[in-house]
Each structure stands twice: as structure tokens, then as C-alpha cells.
Coordinates of C-alpha atoms and ligand atoms in Angstrom, one line a residue:
M1 CA 121.2 116.6 90.4
W2 CA 123.2 114.4 92.9
G3 CA 125.2 111.2 92.2
P4 CA 124.9 107.7 93.2
M5 CA 125.4 107.2 96.8
S6 CA 125.8 104.5 99.2
F7 CA 123.4 103.0 101.4
T8 CA 125.2 104.3 104.4
E9 CA 125.2 107.6 103.0
N10 CA 121.4 107.5 102.3
L11 CA 120.6 106.6 105.9
G12 CA 122.5 109.1 107.2
K13 CA 121.3 111.9 104.9
A14 CA 117.5 110.8 105.5
E15 CA 118.0 110.7 109.1
T16 CA 119.1 114.1 109.1
L17 CA 116.3 115.2 107.0
L18 CA 113.8 113.2 109.4
A19 CA 114.8 115.5 112.4
R20 CA 112.7 118.2 110.8
Y21 CA 109.3 116.3 111.8
D22 CA 110.4 115.9 115.5
G23 CA 107.9 117.8 117.3
A24 CA 107.2 119.7 114.2
P25 CA 104.0 118.9 112.7
I26 CA 103.6 118.8 108.9
L27 CA 101.2 122.1 108.4
N28 CA 98.6 122.8 106.2
H29 CA 98.8 125.6 103.8
I30 CA 95.9 128.0 103.0
G31 CA 96.1 131.2 101.6
G32 CA 99.6 131.7 101.9
E33 CA 99.7 130.8 105.5
D34 CA 100.9 127.8 107.2
R35 CA 98.3 126.7 109.5
A36 CA 97.7 123.8 112.1
A37 CA 94.1 122.4 111.6
A38 CA 91.5 124.3 113.1
S39 CA 90.3 121.7 115.2
G40 CA 93.9 121.4 116.7
A41 CA 93.7 117.4 115.6
T42 CA 96.8 115.7 114.2
F43 CA 97.3 112.3 112.7
E44 CA 100.7 110.2 112.8
T45 CA 102.4 109.1 109.7
I46 CA 104.7 105.7 109.9
S47 CA 107.6 104.0 108.0
P48 CA 106.5 100.7 106.6
I49 CA 110.2 100.0 106.9
D50 CA 109.9 99.5 110.7
L51 CA 106.7 101.0 111.7
S52 CA 108.6 103.8 113.2
V53 CA 106.6 107.1 113.8
I54 CA 107.8 109.8 111.0
G55 CA 106.0 112.5 112.4
T56 CA 102.5 114.0 112.7
A57 CA 100.5 116.0 110.0
A58 CA 97.7 118.6 110.8
R59 CA 94.4 116.6 110.5
G60 CA 92.2 118.8 108.4
D61 CA 88.3 118.3 108.1
A62 CA 85.4 120.5 106.6
T63 CA 86.4 123.7 108.5
D64 CA 89.8 123.9 107.1
I65 CA 88.6 122.8 103.5
D66 CA 86.3 125.6 103.5
A67 CA 89.0 127.9 104.5
A68 CA 91.1 126.7 101.7
A69 CA 88.3 126.6 99.3
K70 CA 87.7 130.5 99.7
A71 CA 91.4 131.1 99.6
A72 CA 91.2 129.2 96.2
H73 CA 88.0 130.8 94.9
D74 CA 89.5 134.5 96.0
A75 CA 93.0 133.7 94.1
F76 CA 91.3 132.8 91.3
P77 CA 90.2 135.9 89.0
A78 CA 94.0 137.3 89.2
W79 CA 95.9 133.8 88.7
R80 CA 93.2 133.3 85.8
D81 CA 94.0 136.7 84.2
M82 CA 97.7 136.3 84.6
D83 CA 99.5 136.2 81.3
G84 CA 100.2 133.0 80.2
A85 CA 103.8 133.7 79.8
K86 CA 104.3 134.6 83.6
R87 CA 102.4 131.5 84.7
R88 CA 104.8 129.6 82.7
A89 CA 108.0 131.4 84.4
I90 CA 106.3 130.7 87.6
L91 CA 105.8 126.7 86.7
H92 CA 109.2 126.4 85.4
K93 CA 110.6 128.1 88.6
I94 CA 108.8 125.1 90.5
A95 CA 110.5 122.6 88.4
D96 CA 113.9 124.0 89.4
G97 CA 112.9 124.0 92.7
I98 CA 112.1 120.0 92.5
V99 CA 115.2 119.4 90.6
A100 CA 117.4 121.7 93.6
R101 CA 115.6 119.5 96.5
A102 CA 115.2 116.2 94.6
E103 CA 117.6 114.3 96.7
E104 CA 115.6 115.2 99.7
I105 CA 112.2 114.4 97.9
A106 CA 113.6 110.8 97.1
L107 CA 115.1 109.9 100.3
L108 CA 111.9 111.1 102.2
E109 CA 109.4 109.5 99.8
C110 CA 111.5 106.0 100.2
V111 CA 111.0 106.5 104.2
D112 CA 107.4 107.5 104.0
T113 CA 106.0 104.9 101.4
G114 CA 108.8 102.0 101.1
Q115 CA 109.4 102.5 97.4
A116 CA 112.9 101.9 96.5
L117 CA 115.3 105.0 95.8
R118 CA 116.2 103.7 92.2
F119 CA 112.8 104.0 91.2
M120 CA 112.0 107.2 93.7
S121 CA 115.2 109.3 92.3
K122 CA 113.8 109.1 88.7
A123 CA 109.8 109.8 90.0
A124 CA 110.9 113.1 91.7
L125 CA 113.0 114.5 88.5
R126 CA 109.6 113.3 86.7
G127 CA 107.8 115.5 88.7
A128 CA 110.0 118.5 87.5
E129 CA 109.1 117.1 83.9
N130 CA 105.5 117.2 84.8
F131 CA 106.0 121.0 85.4
R132 CA 108.0 122.0 82.9
F133 CA 105.8 120.3 80.3
F134 CA 102.7 121.9 81.3
A135 CA 104.6 125.4 82.1
D136 CA 105.3 125.4 78.2
K137 CA 101.6 124.9 77.4
A138 CA 100.0 127.5 79.5
P139 CA 100.4 130.7 77.3
Y140 CA 98.3 128.4 74.7
A141 CA 96.0 127.1 77.1
R142 CA 93.0 129.2 76.3
D143 CA 93.4 128.7 72.2
G144 CA 90.6 127.8 70.5
Q145 CA 89.3 127.1 66.9
S146 CA 87.4 129.1 64.1
L147 CA 84.5 127.4 62.9
F148 CA 82.8 128.9 59.8
A149 CA 79.4 128.3 58.6
N150 CA 77.1 130.7 56.3
N151 CA 77.1 134.1 57.3
Q152 CA 78.7 133.4 60.4
M153 CA 81.9 133.0 62.5
N154 CA 82.4 130.8 65.2
V155 CA 85.3 131.3 67.9
T156 CA 86.2 128.9 70.7
S157 CA 88.1 129.5 73.4
R158 CA 88.8 127.9 76.6
R159 CA 88.4 129.5 80.1
P160 CA 90.1 127.6 83.3
I161 CA 87.0 126.3 85.2
G162 CA 87.6 127.9 88.7
P163 CA 88.9 126.5 92.3
V164 CA 89.7 122.5 91.7
G165 CA 90.2 120.0 94.2
V166 CA 92.9 117.4 93.7
I167 CA 92.9 114.1 95.8
T168 CA 95.9 111.9 95.5
P169 CA 96.9 108.4 96.6
W170 CA 99.8 107.1 98.5
N171 CA 101.6 105.2 95.6
T172 CA 104.2 107.4 94.2
P173 CA 102.6 110.2 95.8
F174 CA 104.9 113.1 95.0
M175 CA 104.9 112.4 91.1
L176 CA 101.2 111.8 91.0
S177 CA 100.8 115.2 92.7
T178 CA 103.0 117.0 90.0
W179 CA 101.1 115.0 87.6
K180 CA 97.7 116.3 88.6
I181 CA 98.4 119.6 89.8
A182 CA 100.9 121.3 87.0
P183 CA 98.2 121.0 84.4
A184 CA 95.6 122.8 86.6
L185 CA 97.8 125.5 87.5
A186 CA 99.2 126.1 83.9
A187 CA 95.3 126.1 82.8
G188 CA 94.5 129.0 85.4
C189 CA 92.7 127.2 87.8
T190 CA 93.4 127.5 91.4
V191 CA 93.8 124.3 93.5
V192 CA 93.1 122.5 97.1
H193 CA 95.4 119.4 97.4
K194 CA 94.3 116.9 99.7
P195 CA 97.2 114.2 99.8
A196 CA 96.6 110.7 101.1
E197 CA 97.1 110.3 104.7
L198 CA 99.5 107.3 104.4
S199 CA 102.2 109.6 102.7
P200 CA 101.8 113.3 103.7
V201 CA 105.3 114.1 103.7
T202 CA 106.4 115.0 100.2
A203 CA 103.1 116.8 99.4
R204 CA 104.4 119.6 101.8
I205 CA 107.8 119.8 100.2
L206 CA 106.2 120.3 97.0
M207 CA 104.1 123.1 98.7
E208 CA 106.9 124.9 99.9
I209 CA 108.6 124.8 96.6
A210 CA 105.9 126.2 95.1
A211 CA 105.4 128.9 97.5
E212 CA 109.3 129.7 97.0
A213 CA 108.9 129.9 93.1
G214 CA 106.6 132.8 94.1
L215 CA 103.2 131.4 93.5
P216 CA 100.6 134.0 94.7
P217 CA 99.0 133.2 98.1
G218 CA 95.8 131.0 97.9
V219 CA 96.6 129.5 94.1
W220 CA 98.0 126.5 95.7
N221 CA 96.4 125.3 99.0
L222 CA 97.6 122.1 100.7
V223 CA 94.6 120.3 103.7
N224 CA 95.9 117.2 105.0
G225 CA 93.6 115.0 106.4
L226 CA 91.4 111.8 106.3
G227 CA 89.7 110.7 103.0
E228 CA 86.2 110.6 105.0
E229 CA 87.0 113.9 106.6
A230 CA 89.1 116.4 104.6
G231 CA 88.8 114.3 101.2
R232 CA 84.9 114.4 101.5
A233 CA 84.2 118.0 102.5
L234 CA 86.6 118.8 99.4
T235 CA 84.5 116.8 97.0
E236 CA 81.4 118.3 98.8
H237 CA 82.5 122.2 98.5
P238 CA 80.1 124.4 96.3
M239 CA 83.4 126.6 95.8
I240 CA 85.4 123.8 94.3
K241 CA 84.1 123.1 90.6
A242 CA 86.1 120.0 89.6
I243 CA 87.9 117.1 91.4
A244 CA 90.8 115.6 90.1
F245 CA 91.0 112.1 91.8
V246 CA 93.8 109.4 91.9
G247 CA 92.8 106.3 94.0
E248 CA 90.4 103.2 94.3
S249 CA 87.7 102.5 91.8
A250 CA 85.5 101.9 94.9
T251 CA 86.4 105.5 96.2
G252 CA 85.7 107.2 93.0
K253 CA 82.2 105.8 93.5
L254 CA 82.0 107.6 96.7
I255 CA 83.4 110.7 95.2
M256 CA 81.1 110.9 92.3
K257 CA 78.1 110.5 95.0
Q258 CA 79.5 113.0 97.2
G259 CA 79.8 115.5 94.5
A260 CA 76.3 114.9 92.8
D261 CA 74.7 118.2 94.9
T262 CA 77.3 120.6 93.5
L263 CA 77.2 118.9 90.0
K264 CA 81.2 118.5 90.3
R265 CA 83.2 117.8 87.1
V266 CA 85.2 114.5 87.9
H267 CA 88.0 113.1 86.4
F268 CA 89.3 109.4 87.9
E269 CA 92.5 107.4 87.6
L270 CA 91.2 104.4 89.4
G271 CA 92.4 100.9 89.8
G272 CA 93.5 98.2 87.3
K273 CA 94.0 94.5 86.4
N274 CA 96.3 95.0 83.4
P275 CA 97.2 91.9 81.4
V276 CA 100.7 91.1 79.5
V277 CA 99.7 89.2 76.4
V278 CA 102.5 86.9 75.3
F279 CA 102.3 85.0 71.9
A280 CA 104.5 82.2 71.3
D281 CA 106.3 84.0 68.4
A282 CA 107.1 86.9 70.8
D283 CA 110.8 87.8 72.0
L284 CA 110.4 85.9 75.0
E285 CA 113.2 87.0 77.1
R286 CA 112.5 90.5 76.3
A287 CA 108.8 90.0 77.2
A288 CA 109.8 88.4 80.6
D289 CA 111.7 91.2 81.4
A290 CA 108.9 93.8 80.9
A291 CA 106.6 91.5 82.8
A292 CA 108.7 91.6 85.7
F293 CA 109.4 95.1 85.5
M294 CA 105.8 96.0 85.3
I295 CA 105.0 93.9 88.4
Y296 CA 107.9 93.8 90.7
S297 CA 109.2 97.3 90.5
L298 CA 107.5 99.9 92.8
N299 CA 106.6 97.0 95.3
G300 CA 103.7 96.4 92.5
E301 CA 102.1 99.0 94.2
R302 CA 101.1 100.6 90.5
C303 CA 98.1 101.5 88.8
T304 CA 99.5 100.2 85.5
S305 CA 101.6 97.2 86.9
S306 CA 101.0 94.1 84.6
S307 CA 99.3 92.0 87.4
R308 CA 98.1 89.2 85.1
V309 CA 100.3 87.3 82.5
L310 CA 98.4 85.6 79.8
V311 CA 100.7 83.2 78.0
E312 CA 100.2 81.1 75.0
V313 CA 100.1 77.5 76.1
S314 CA 103.0 76.3 74.1
V315 CA 105.2 78.7 75.9
H316 CA 103.6 78.9 79.0
D317 CA 105.8 76.6 81.3
D318 CA 108.9 77.7 79.9
F319 CA 107.9 81.5 80.2
T320 CA 106.6 81.2 83.7
A321 CA 109.8 79.5 84.9
I322 CA 111.6 82.2 83.5
L323 CA 109.7 84.8 85.3
A324 CA 109.7 82.4 88.6
D325 CA 113.3 82.6 88.2
K326 CA 113.7 86.2 87.8
A327 CA 111.4 86.8 91.1
K328 CA 113.3 84.7 93.2
R329 CA 116.2 86.5 92.3
L330 CA 114.9 90.1 93.1
K331 CA 117.0 91.8 96.0
I332 CA 114.3 92.5 98.2
G333 CA 115.7 95.2 100.6
H334 CA 115.6 98.6 102.6
P335 CA 114.3 101.4 100.6
L336 CA 117.7 103.7 100.9
D337 CA 119.6 100.8 99.6
P338 CA 120.4 101.5 96.1
D339 CA 120.4 97.7 95.1
T340 CA 117.2 97.0 96.5
V341 CA 114.1 96.5 94.2
V342 CA 111.3 95.4 96.4
G343 CA 110.8 97.5 99.5
P344 CA 108.1 97.3 101.9
L345 CA 104.5 97.7 101.4
I346 CA 102.8 101.0 102.2
H347 CA 101.3 100.1 105.9
P348 CA 100.6 97.2 107.8
E349 CA 96.7 97.1 106.6
H350 CA 97.6 97.2 103.0
E351 CA 100.2 94.4 103.7
A352 CA 97.7 92.3 105.5
K353 CA 95.3 92.7 102.4
V354 CA 98.1 91.7 99.8
L355 CA 98.9 88.7 102.2
S356 CA 95.4 87.6 102.4
Y357 CA 95.2 86.9 98.8
F358 CA 98.2 84.3 99.5
D359 CA 95.4 82.4 101.5
I360 CA 92.8 82.9 98.9
A361 CA 95.1 81.4 96.2
R362 CA 96.2 78.6 98.2
D363 CA 92.2 78.0 98.9
E364 CA 92.0 78.4 95.1
G365 CA 94.5 75.4 94.6
V366 CA 96.9 77.3 92.5
T367 CA 100.6 76.8 92.2
I368 CA 102.8 79.2 94.2
A369 CA 105.9 79.3 91.4
A370 CA 107.7 82.1 93.6
G371 CA 107.2 84.1 96.9
G372 CA 103.8 83.8 98.5
E373 CA 104.9 84.7 102.2
K374 CA 106.0 87.4 104.0
V375 CA 109.5 88.3 104.4
T376 CA 110.6 88.0 108.2
A377 CA 114.2 87.5 108.1
G378 CA 116.3 89.8 110.1
D379 CA 115.1 93.6 110.0
F380 CA 112.6 92.8 107.6
G381 CA 110.2 91.1 110.4
A382 CA 109.4 94.9 111.4
G383 CA 108.5 96.1 108.3
C384 CA 106.0 95.1 105.9
Y385 CA 108.2 93.0 103.6
V386 CA 106.1 91.0 101.1
A387 CA 108.2 88.3 98.7
P388 CA 107.7 89.0 95.0
T389 CA 105.2 86.2 94.2
L390 CA 104.1 84.4 91.0
F391 CA 100.7 82.3 90.8
T392 CA 100.7 79.8 88.1
G393 CA 97.7 77.2 87.0
A394 CA 95.0 80.2 87.9
R395 CA 91.3 80.2 86.2
Q396 CA 89.9 83.6 84.6
S397 CA 87.0 83.2 87.7
M398 CA 89.5 83.2 90.6
R399 CA 89.7 86.3 92.7
I400 CA 93.4 86.3 92.1
A401 CA 93.0 86.7 88.5
Q402 CA 90.1 89.5 89.0
E403 CA 90.9 91.5 91.5
E404 CA 93.4 94.4 92.1
I405 CA 96.0 93.1 94.8
F406 CA 98.3 96.2 94.4
G407 CA 101.4 94.5 95.6
P408 CA 104.2 92.3 93.8
V409 CA 102.2 89.5 93.0
L410 CA 101.5 88.4 89.4
T411 CA 98.9 85.8 88.2
A412 CA 99.6 83.6 85.1
I413 CA 97.0 81.9 82.9
P414 CA 97.4 80.1 79.7
F415 CA 95.7 80.7 76.6
A416 CA 94.8 78.3 73.6
D417 CA 94.6 80.9 70.8
E418 CA 94.0 84.5 70.0
E419 CA 90.2 84.7 70.5
E420 CA 90.7 82.8 74.2
A421 CA 93.7 85.4 75.0
L422 CA 91.6 88.4 73.9
S423 CA 88.3 87.2 76.0
L424 CA 90.6 86.4 78.9
A425 CA 92.3 90.3 78.7
N426 CA 88.7 92.4 78.7
D427 CA 86.9 89.7 81.2
V428 CA 87.8 92.0 84.0
A429 CA 85.9 95.0 85.9
Y430 CA 88.9 97.4 84.8
G431 CA 90.3 98.7 81.9
L432 CA 93.2 100.7 82.2
A433 CA 96.4 99.4 80.6
G434 CA 97.4 96.1 78.6
Y435 CA 100.6 94.9 77.4
L436 CA 101.0 92.9 74.2
W437 CA 103.9 90.7 72.9
T438 CA 103.9 89.3 69.4
G439 CA 106.1 89.2 66.4
D440 CA 102.9 89.2 64.1
V441 CA 102.5 92.8 63.3
T442 CA 99.1 92.4 61.9
R443 CA 98.1 90.3 64.9
A444 CA 99.3 93.1 67.2
M445 CA 96.9 95.6 65.2
R446 CA 94.0 93.7 65.3
F447 CA 94.3 92.6 68.8
S448 CA 95.5 96.1 70.2
D449 CA 92.2 97.4 68.4
N450 CA 90.0 94.9 70.5
M451 CA 91.4 95.4 73.8
D452 CA 89.5 97.0 76.1
A453 CA 92.0 99.3 77.7
G454 CA 92.7 103.3 77.9
M455 CA 96.6 102.6 77.4
I456 CA 98.4 99.5 75.3
W457 CA 101.7 99.0 74.7
V458 CA 103.0 96.7 72.0
N459 CA 106.5 95.0 72.7
S460 CA 107.3 97.4 75.2
E461 CA 106.8 97.8 79.0
N462 CA 105.2 101.0 80.3
V463 CA 107.2 104.1 78.6
R464 CA 105.3 107.1 79.0
H465 CA 105.3 110.0 76.8
L466 CA 103.8 112.9 78.1
P467 CA 101.8 114.5 75.1
T468 CA 99.8 111.2 74.8
P469 CA 96.5 110.3 76.6
F470 CA 96.6 108.6 80.3
G471 CA 93.4 107.0 81.7
G472 CA 91.4 104.0 82.0
T473 CA 88.0 102.5 80.6
K474 CA 85.5 100.4 82.6
E475 CA 86.3 100.8 86.4
S476 CA 89.6 102.1 85.9
G477 CA 88.7 105.8 85.4
I478 CA 87.0 108.7 83.7
G479 CA 88.8 111.2 81.5
R480 CA 92.2 111.6 80.3
D481 CA 95.2 113.1 81.3
G482 CA 98.4 114.1 79.1
G483 CA 99.0 117.0 76.7
D484 CA 95.9 118.9 75.7
W485 CA 93.6 116.4 77.5
S486 CA 94.5 117.8 80.7
F487 CA 93.3 121.2 79.7
D488 CA 89.8 120.0 78.3
F489 CA 89.3 118.8 82.1
Y490 CA 90.5 122.0 83.8
M491 CA 88.8 124.3 81.6
E492 CA 85.6 125.2 79.8
T493 CA 85.3 125.7 76.1
R494 CA 83.1 128.3 74.9
N495 CA 81.6 129.5 71.6
V496 CA 80.9 132.9 70.7
A497 CA 79.1 133.1 67.0
F498 CA 79.6 136.3 65.1
A499 CA 76.9 137.0 62.3
T500 CA 79.2 138.2 59.4
A501 CA 76.4 139.2 57.3
P502 CA 72.9 141.3 58.0
R503 CA 70.8 137.9 57.4
A504 CA 67.2 138.1 58.4
V505 CA 66.2 137.7 61.7
P506 CA 63.1 135.9 62.2
K507 CA 60.4 138.7 63.4
L508 CA 57.7 137.5 65.9
G509 CA 53.9 139.0 65.8
L510 CA 53.5 141.8 63.5
Ligands
LIG601 P1 92.3 105.5 98.0 O1 90.8 105.6 97.0 O2 92.1 104.8 99.4 O3 93.0 106.9 98.5 C1 93.1 108.0 97.7 C2 92.6 109.2 98.3 O4 91.2 109.4 98.3 C3 93.5 109.4 99.7 O5 93.8 110.9 99.8 C4 92.2 109.5 100.7 O6 92.2 110.2 101.6 C5 91.1 109.8 99.4 N1 89.6 109.6 99.9 C6 89.4 108.4 100.5 N2 87.9 108.5 100.8 C7 87.6 109.5 100.5 C8 86.2 109.9 100.4 N3 85.2 109.6 100.6 N4 86.0 111.3 99.6 C9 87.3 111.7 99.3 N5 88.2 111.2 99.3 C10 88.4 110.0 99.7 O7 93.6 104.9 97.2 P2 94.7 104.5 97.7 O8 95.2 103.2 98.5 O9 95.6 105.7 98.4 O10 95.7 104.3 96.5 C11 95.7 103.2 95.6 C12 94.5 103.1 94.3 O11 94.6 104.3 93.7 C13 94.8 101.9 93.7 O12 93.3 101.2 93.6 C14 95.7 102.3 92.5 O13 95.2 101.5 91.1 C15 94.9 103.5 92.0 N6 95.7 104.5 91.3 C16 95.5 104.7 90.0 C17 96.1 105.4 89.2 C18 95.7 105.7 87.7 O14 96.2 106.7 87.0 N7 94.5 105.0 87.2 C19 97.2 106.1 89.5 C20 97.9 105.7 90.8 C21 97.1 105.0 91.7

């Protein structure tokens, strides 16, 4: 594991790593072979730091997806039937490979996505943890139950569903790819991965690590390309039995339609508009730190970000003043500077979307207590830098209170009592995460029981424990990941009923 480095050292290392992409496109990997797109097409990936071109990637389409799906189909029986202990060993080797290349992964992820190194170094290592966690479950993935009835014993077991498609977004793309692919492989499924076109760099490194770890050809295939082309073809392919998708709610709806003809099983981790509910009896300093962390870390490009803060009216002004002060003091900077907290947003188009909400907020008449503008000073003008922002005086009906902005933008709304707080918390289309701050344990239990969200943290920021279920309600998703829940998605449960006594079988006719 590497130690802390200076900004200059990080820049130098990143420059050396980036030389790899000069004139050498990021290739697909199908059936154990590196391949350009069948059409020969490529697309560029740029760095949001200064919009410079990092390199090009193969622009796969339906032809490449077809080849990858066939490779995954052919590799499936042997991978399914491999002893779980052997699968466990290979997945641990992948985790070892991630740790060995964690510095490279973290540095390149920062340059490709604009995320700050202080967070990406942890995300790379979390990718290894994801592999280790599911590796250890591989030998037991097929376990089931025995269910007794009179004169009958039922035995359930699970079987991997087959080749699956994994479609990932550009926010923390490395970590999220491991989070979806590790359980699929542990379950015994083979995989076709279509990473986000805005961040293809580390998906390729992950693929290389897997191949070097001894994963048989065809078990894990990588096809880069655009959502409408490669992504769509993957969701429509008849050999692909299920789609694990992380991305926008609107894309999830499209995928459901695209997969309907082949009756695809889908698992969706989608958008959020997650509330932090702060009661006056809470530890306000800790609550403010947690709210700031959950919206301003990872540039606010995080599905579980706390993008709404609902504050009891008696402490609203003091609390939002603390938050505004924190937002103004965050260090905006180059992602490779170890002191940077907020880096550039992923792409100029996404930046334009986030900036458009500043105009919407002004039109809606809210107070911009911090930020609310693009950062253009010095070198920042060349990239997608947006100031950490706090809106106060907002109302629930406003677009800034309802829509996922997916940037470092927090909307504060006061509430009078518990009933109003609950109504505000639940009155959005999404239901991914919720955060609750109170000193009253009975209220914490009552309130969390009524909050409409898949994951709720009480008196805490988002701290993940891998065996717990991860996923959302309403427009935030379908299904749960984590622990055994991941296997429920990637496997079919079967029941075999054994007669334990020669009971009379109904005779038809004579
Ligand atoms: P996106 O939906 O635009 O893209 C995600 C992936 O889907 C990309 O690989 C893209 O190429 C692909 N895609 C696009 N159109 C497709 C189509 N028609 N068929 C098949 N694939 C298609 O999402 P994004 O902008 O990359 O990511 C940000 C979104 O992801 C946010 O809404 C965020 O909340 C969500 N997200 C959710 C979670 C969660 O766990 N709930 C986690 C991370 C991100």
C-alpha cells in the first residue's frame, strides 16, 4: 500500500501513467482476447480537470456485444461448475491485484472523473474489499434450506442464473464495477461489463487484473461503448439472463422496456434526493459535519448524497449558518492535490446541468447562502469546477427540492414538527437513503420506521457494512445488493420435493 504523496509527485506519476493512452486505444476484452470494436470506431474520453483528451476507447456496438454474450455463454458451464473454493481463490487473487495497483487506479480515476484523491484512494481499496467479501461467500452460494412437510422433504438450492450484463455509471466507476461484478462471479455467473462512456479508464485496468488473476477466458468480458449502442444491445441480447444496472432512473426505465422481449431480470440502483432530517435535540455540530460530508465529498456526485437538509425551525438559522460556513471553507482544487476536497464535475454537459439549477434557484427566489457559481479563478476556468453550494429558504414544491442535481449542491428546508418533517422527507419521487439526527431514541425508531427509503442512518453519515442490504425504494431502484441479497439476484432458487413415505398417488380413470 502506498503512503501519502505530494501534489507534485502525484502529478508526475499520473503523467507517466497517462502516457499509456497515447495512440493506444482502450480495447474491449472478449473471450480472453483484447479487441478493437468490430466497426473500428472509437470515442474520446476527456479529463474534467482541463478538458484535455486522455485517450480513446473502442466504441463497441451490437456486433461486439453479440461476440461478448456468446463468449460469456460458452464460458458459463465450466465457471458455474467450478468448485466454489477455486472461485474463491481466483477472486482473492483479483483483490490482491487491485491492492497492488491501487495507486495507479486511484490516480487515473481522479484524472478521468475529477474525483479528489483523498476519496479515490479509499474507493480503490474498497474495490478489493468487495472482491474479498464475495470471494469468501463463493463456496456457500448454492446453499439452500430443507423444508419439511408430512411425508415430504423439500430441498432448496440456488444455481447461477447464467451470463449477466453489468452496466455501470461514471460516479466512482471503479468501486461500483467491483460492487456489481464480484458477487456475479462469486455466484458462478459469467459477465459482460459495459462501463460508462465518460469514464472507461479504470474498468479496463480491473479487467486486466482479473485476467492476470487466472480468470478463465470468457468469464468476464468488457465492451466499451455508448449507452444507446452497446448498452442497449446488452439489455436486448437473448443470451444475457439478467442486467445489473447502476445509473439514472430514466435510464432504468428504458432498460426495463428494452429487456422486456427477453424477459430480463433486472436489478436497478438508481437516483436519489436523500434527506438529512435534523431535530433541535440533535448533536448539531456532528450533524452539520455529516451533512456537509454527505453532500460535498465525491463532488456531490454520489447516489446516497444528502442533497436535502430538513431542519427543525428553532435551530434552522444557526444550523444553516454552520453549514454555509463549512461549504465556503472547503478546498476546491486539482483532484491530485491531497488537500483537495471538491474537484471538477465529470463533464461539461453535466456541469451545465448543475449550473442550470443555480438559475432555477434564483428564479424560484431562494437564498444562495454559499456557492451558486462556476469557479473560474486561475486554472479552474479550463475545467468543470463548481463551488460547493447551499440554498436556504427553499420550499418543498421547488425543483431544487425535488430533482436530483448530482453535484455539490444542498437545499435546506425548515420544518415545524415531526409530522411535517416526515411529510417533507417522503414527498419526493426517490427513496434511496435517509439520514436522521435526534437525541430522542423513541423518535428515532418511530421516524425511521415511517421514512420511505431503502437505507437509513441514525446519528451517522453513510457508513457501509458490506453484509447489509443496499438499495432504494420508489424511483431509486429495484432489488438489494450486499450480503446474500446479491446472490438472490444472480441466482435461481430451485426446490426439489422428495416423498418420504409411499403416500397414495391419485389414480385417474379406472
Ligand atoms: P446513466 O443512466 O446516464 O448511465 C449509466 C450507464 O447506463 C452508462 O454506462 C450508460 O452508457 C448506460 N446507458 C445509457 N443509456 C442506456 C440504454 N438505453 N441502455 C442501456 N444502457 C444505457 O447514469 P450516469 O449519469 O452515468 O450516472 C449517474 C446516475 O447514477 C445518478 O442518477 C446516480 O444517482 C445514479 N447512481 C445510483 C447508485 C445507486 O446505488 N442507487 C449508485 C451510483 C449512481
